[in-house]
Amino acid sequence: MSQPVPKGTSTDLPSPRLHLVGDSTMADKVNLAYPERGWGQLLPEFMLPELSIINHAANGRSTLRFLNEGRWQLLVTELKPGDYVLIQFGHNDQKQDDPSRYAAADSAYPQLLSRFIAEVRAKDAIPMLATPICRRSFDATGKLENNLADYAAATREVAASKKVALFDLNAQSCADISRFGLAASQAYFIQVPAGLYQKFPEGKTDNTHLNTQGASWIAQLFVRELKKQQHPLAAFVWRELL
């Protein structure tokens, strides 16, 4: 089900401000009875309240769909000089069977990222890129499959060419999942039993979307990378452990 375009009231906050732009892996989840959480939803738990975090991320969105729905234009309209904008897509961009979302890793996807960067800079704001987080996908031999590698590589290339800060959440999360292994990595993703949720009467194992632990884990990776890079936003890190 489509989520409404975010209203401007949530962005009428004093600076400094960090805008989050992305898909379901980053988005706020309104149904707190279901265990899915986006890592952007947990990020404020690591940061000082002096940093305003505005989460524009939404389920099912790609770079193309985020633009065509008017979500990107709304964000740009509300940007103020000195705002930070962190952009993370890829999961839905790779869906070739959906022309409303598909953005090829070697063409439309980097082109749209480059456009986003230019439009953020035109408002005297600061763009940042993050690679898409890893899916929990293991092959028959127990080896992790990184089926977002092309999009992660494209994001790295755009970040390098446009000289923007890069947060390589794909490389970090894939390394962690591989280290955790098939069984232990399940603790970070959604697994619900049968007979509890109406939408999933037979239960569900979800290897893409995060639970509270998983969202906290990715937010922690981002926070630690802020400090490692000595990024200006590192001054607003409150803690690395919850």
C-alpha atoms as one frame of an Amber mdcrd trajectory, in Angstrom:
protein
   0.000   0.000   0.000   1.361   3.410  -0.967   2.459   5.711   1.812   1.435
   9.378   1.664   3.925  11.949   0.491   5.443  13.479   3.637   4.059  16.876
   4.587   6.219  19.926   5.041   5.444  20.435   8.719   7.965  17.798   9.770
  10.817  19.713   8.165  10.072  23.095   9.760  12.774  22.503  12.362  15.942
  24.398  13.308  19.229  23.392  11.738  21.347  21.326  11.674  19.131  18.906
   9.803  19.730  15.505   8.263  17.270  14.336   5.604  17.067  10.606   4.907
  16.030   9.534   1.414  15.564   5.888   0.545  13.445   2.758   0.603  11.862
   0.410   3.144  15.189  -0.588   4.674  15.559   3.018   5.870  11.945   4.124
   6.351   9.941   4.735   9.508   7.311   2.037  10.156   3.998   3.160  11.591
   2.712  -0.311  12.513   4.666  -0.967  15.685   2.819  -4.253  16.276   4.722
  -5.744  13.323   8.474  -6.158  13.947   9.721  -4.434  10.770  11.834  -1.314
  11.337  13.906   0.879   9.050  17.402   1.823  10.141  16.549   5.504   9.793
  13.843   4.937  12.378  16.476   3.819  14.906  19.131   6.383  13.989  17.831
   9.066  16.419  18.613   6.667  19.287  22.311   7.144  18.504  22.303  10.889
  17.885  21.995  14.002  20.037  18.590  15.708  19.858  20.254  18.885  18.558
  20.403  17.139  15.168  17.000  17.096  13.516  16.556  13.876  11.520  13.779
  13.984   8.910  13.050  10.589   7.381  11.579  10.849   3.868  12.306   7.192
   3.022   9.307   5.072   2.011   8.546   1.430   1.336   8.882   0.215  -2.232
  10.615   3.273  -3.604  13.463   3.414  -6.082  15.295   6.478  -7.355  12.870
   6.619 -10.287   9.680   6.145  -8.301  10.785   8.559  -5.570  11.265  11.182
  -8.283   8.116  10.445 -10.293   5.864  10.523  -7.234   6.994  14.049  -6.399
   8.696  13.053  -3.172  12.094  14.282  -4.320  10.728  17.618  -5.519   9.041
  18.179  -2.156  12.304  17.537  -0.343  14.269  19.898  -2.589  11.685  22.639
  -2.115  12.089  22.425   1.652  15.892  22.234   1.751  17.756  24.965   3.569
  21.428  25.925   3.159  23.592  23.659   5.278  21.120  20.768   5.383  22.527
  17.265   4.887  20.789  14.756   2.588  21.678  11.064   2.814  20.481   9.035
  -0.202  20.252   5.225  -0.205  18.501   3.266  -2.952  19.068   0.078  -4.951
  16.713  -2.595  -3.621  13.784  -1.560  -5.792  15.809  -0.054  -8.632  16.804
  -3.595  -9.654  13.200  -4.783 -10.219  13.199  -5.155 -13.998   9.609  -6.436
 -14.029   8.334  -3.090 -12.718   8.951  -0.190 -15.124   7.723   2.315 -12.549
  10.689   1.426 -10.332  13.404  -0.106 -12.494  16.541   1.982 -12.932  19.455
   0.111 -14.481  22.667   0.084 -12.475  24.730   1.144 -15.497  22.523   4.000
 -16.709  19.371   5.406 -15.101  20.390   4.699 -11.512  23.722   6.605 -11.531
  22.136   9.311 -13.678  19.406   9.864 -11.107  21.866   9.840  -8.215  23.925
  12.469 -10.056  20.808  14.566 -10.605  19.900  14.340  -6.927  23.397  15.441
  -5.920  23.293  18.439  -8.272  19.874  19.560  -7.035  20.902  19.290  -3.388
  24.021  21.334  -4.046  21.966  23.918  -5.938  20.201  24.606  -2.637  23.546
  25.000  -0.814  22.885  21.735   1.006  25.252  18.795   1.385  24.558  15.475
  -0.388  25.733  12.116   0.978  25.409   8.643  -0.540  24.972   5.225   1.055
  25.188   1.904  -0.739  22.148  -0.405  -0.348  22.291  -2.698   2.666  22.929
  -6.379   2.063  20.185  -8.964   1.748  20.449 -12.143   3.802  20.836 -14.431
   0.813  22.972 -17.555   1.043  23.583 -20.050  -1.766  23.386 -23.835  -1.475
  26.980 -23.999  -0.238  26.333 -21.518   2.554  28.105 -18.608   0.857  26.526
 -15.159   1.015  25.260 -13.834  -2.325  25.495 -10.072  -2.794  22.718  -9.513
  -5.311  23.013  -5.731  -4.903  26.694  -5.574  -5.846  26.053  -3.745  -9.141
  24.078  -1.007  -7.412  26.617  -0.707  -4.645  29.398  -0.342  -7.227  27.443
   2.283  -9.150  26.860   4.249  -5.943  30.572   4.167  -5.133  31.420   5.412
  -8.634  28.981   8.318  -8.419  30.260   9.266  -4.973  33.841   9.287  -6.232
  33.091  11.228  -9.412  30.912  13.815  -7.663  33.132  13.998  -4.577  30.449
  13.323  -1.985  30.747  11.423   1.299  30.090   7.704   0.860  28.794   5.317
   3.507  29.414   1.822   2.214  26.681   0.039   4.137  26.589  -2.706   1.505
  30.184  -3.766   2.050  29.896  -3.482   5.823  26.574  -5.290   6.176  27.558
  -8.046   3.731  30.777  -8.618   5.668  28.840  -8.829   8.917  26.157 -11.188
   7.564  28.815 -13.450   6.101  30.591 -13.470   9.452  27.371 -14.100  11.377
  26.435 -17.023   9.127  23.071 -18.358   8.005  21.595 -19.102  11.424  22.869
 -16.206  13.525  22.111 -13.573  10.872  18.397 -14.373  11.112  18.296 -12.426
  14.384  18.631  -9.164  12.445  15.866  -9.815   9.908  12.155 -10.517  10.187
  10.914 -13.958  11.071   7.316 -14.226  12.276   5.417 -17.357  13.317   2.275
 -18.700  11.705  -1.083 -17.706  13.119  -0.125 -14.323  14.568  -0.302 -11.751
  11.749  -3.351 -11.575   9.488  -1.227 -10.608   6.507   1.018 -13.664   6.970
  -1.194 -16.492   8.289   1.478 -19.075   7.440   4.246 -16.987   8.991   7.086
 -15.332   7.117  10.862 -15.287   6.869  11.980 -11.988   5.342  15.614 -11.737
   4.259  15.477  -8.106   3.124  13.696  -6.165   5.840  15.073  -5.472   9.279
  13.667  -5.987  12.737  14.551  -3.694  15.648  17.919  -5.376  16.193  18.727
  -5.220  12.497  17.753  -1.579  12.156  19.854  -0.735  15.200  22.788  -2.658
  13.712  22.717  -0.711  10.422  22.248   2.608  12.225  25.273   1.695  14.337
  27.325   1.005  11.203  26.392   4.453   9.879  27.206   6.189  13.145  30.576
   4.477  13.412  31.380   5.454   9.839  30.522   9.075  10.615  33.159   8.993
  13.334  35.688   7.097  11.228  35.392   9.654   8.420  35.464  12.543  10.914
  32.337  13.777   9.174  30.839  17.033  10.538  27.764  15.090  11.687  29.986
  12.984  13.941  29.783  15.882  16.395  26.161  14.884  16.993  26.803  11.218
  17.770  25.537  10.574  21.277  26.476   6.907  21.623  27.552   3.854  19.658
  25.862   1.309  21.931  22.177   1.438  22.891
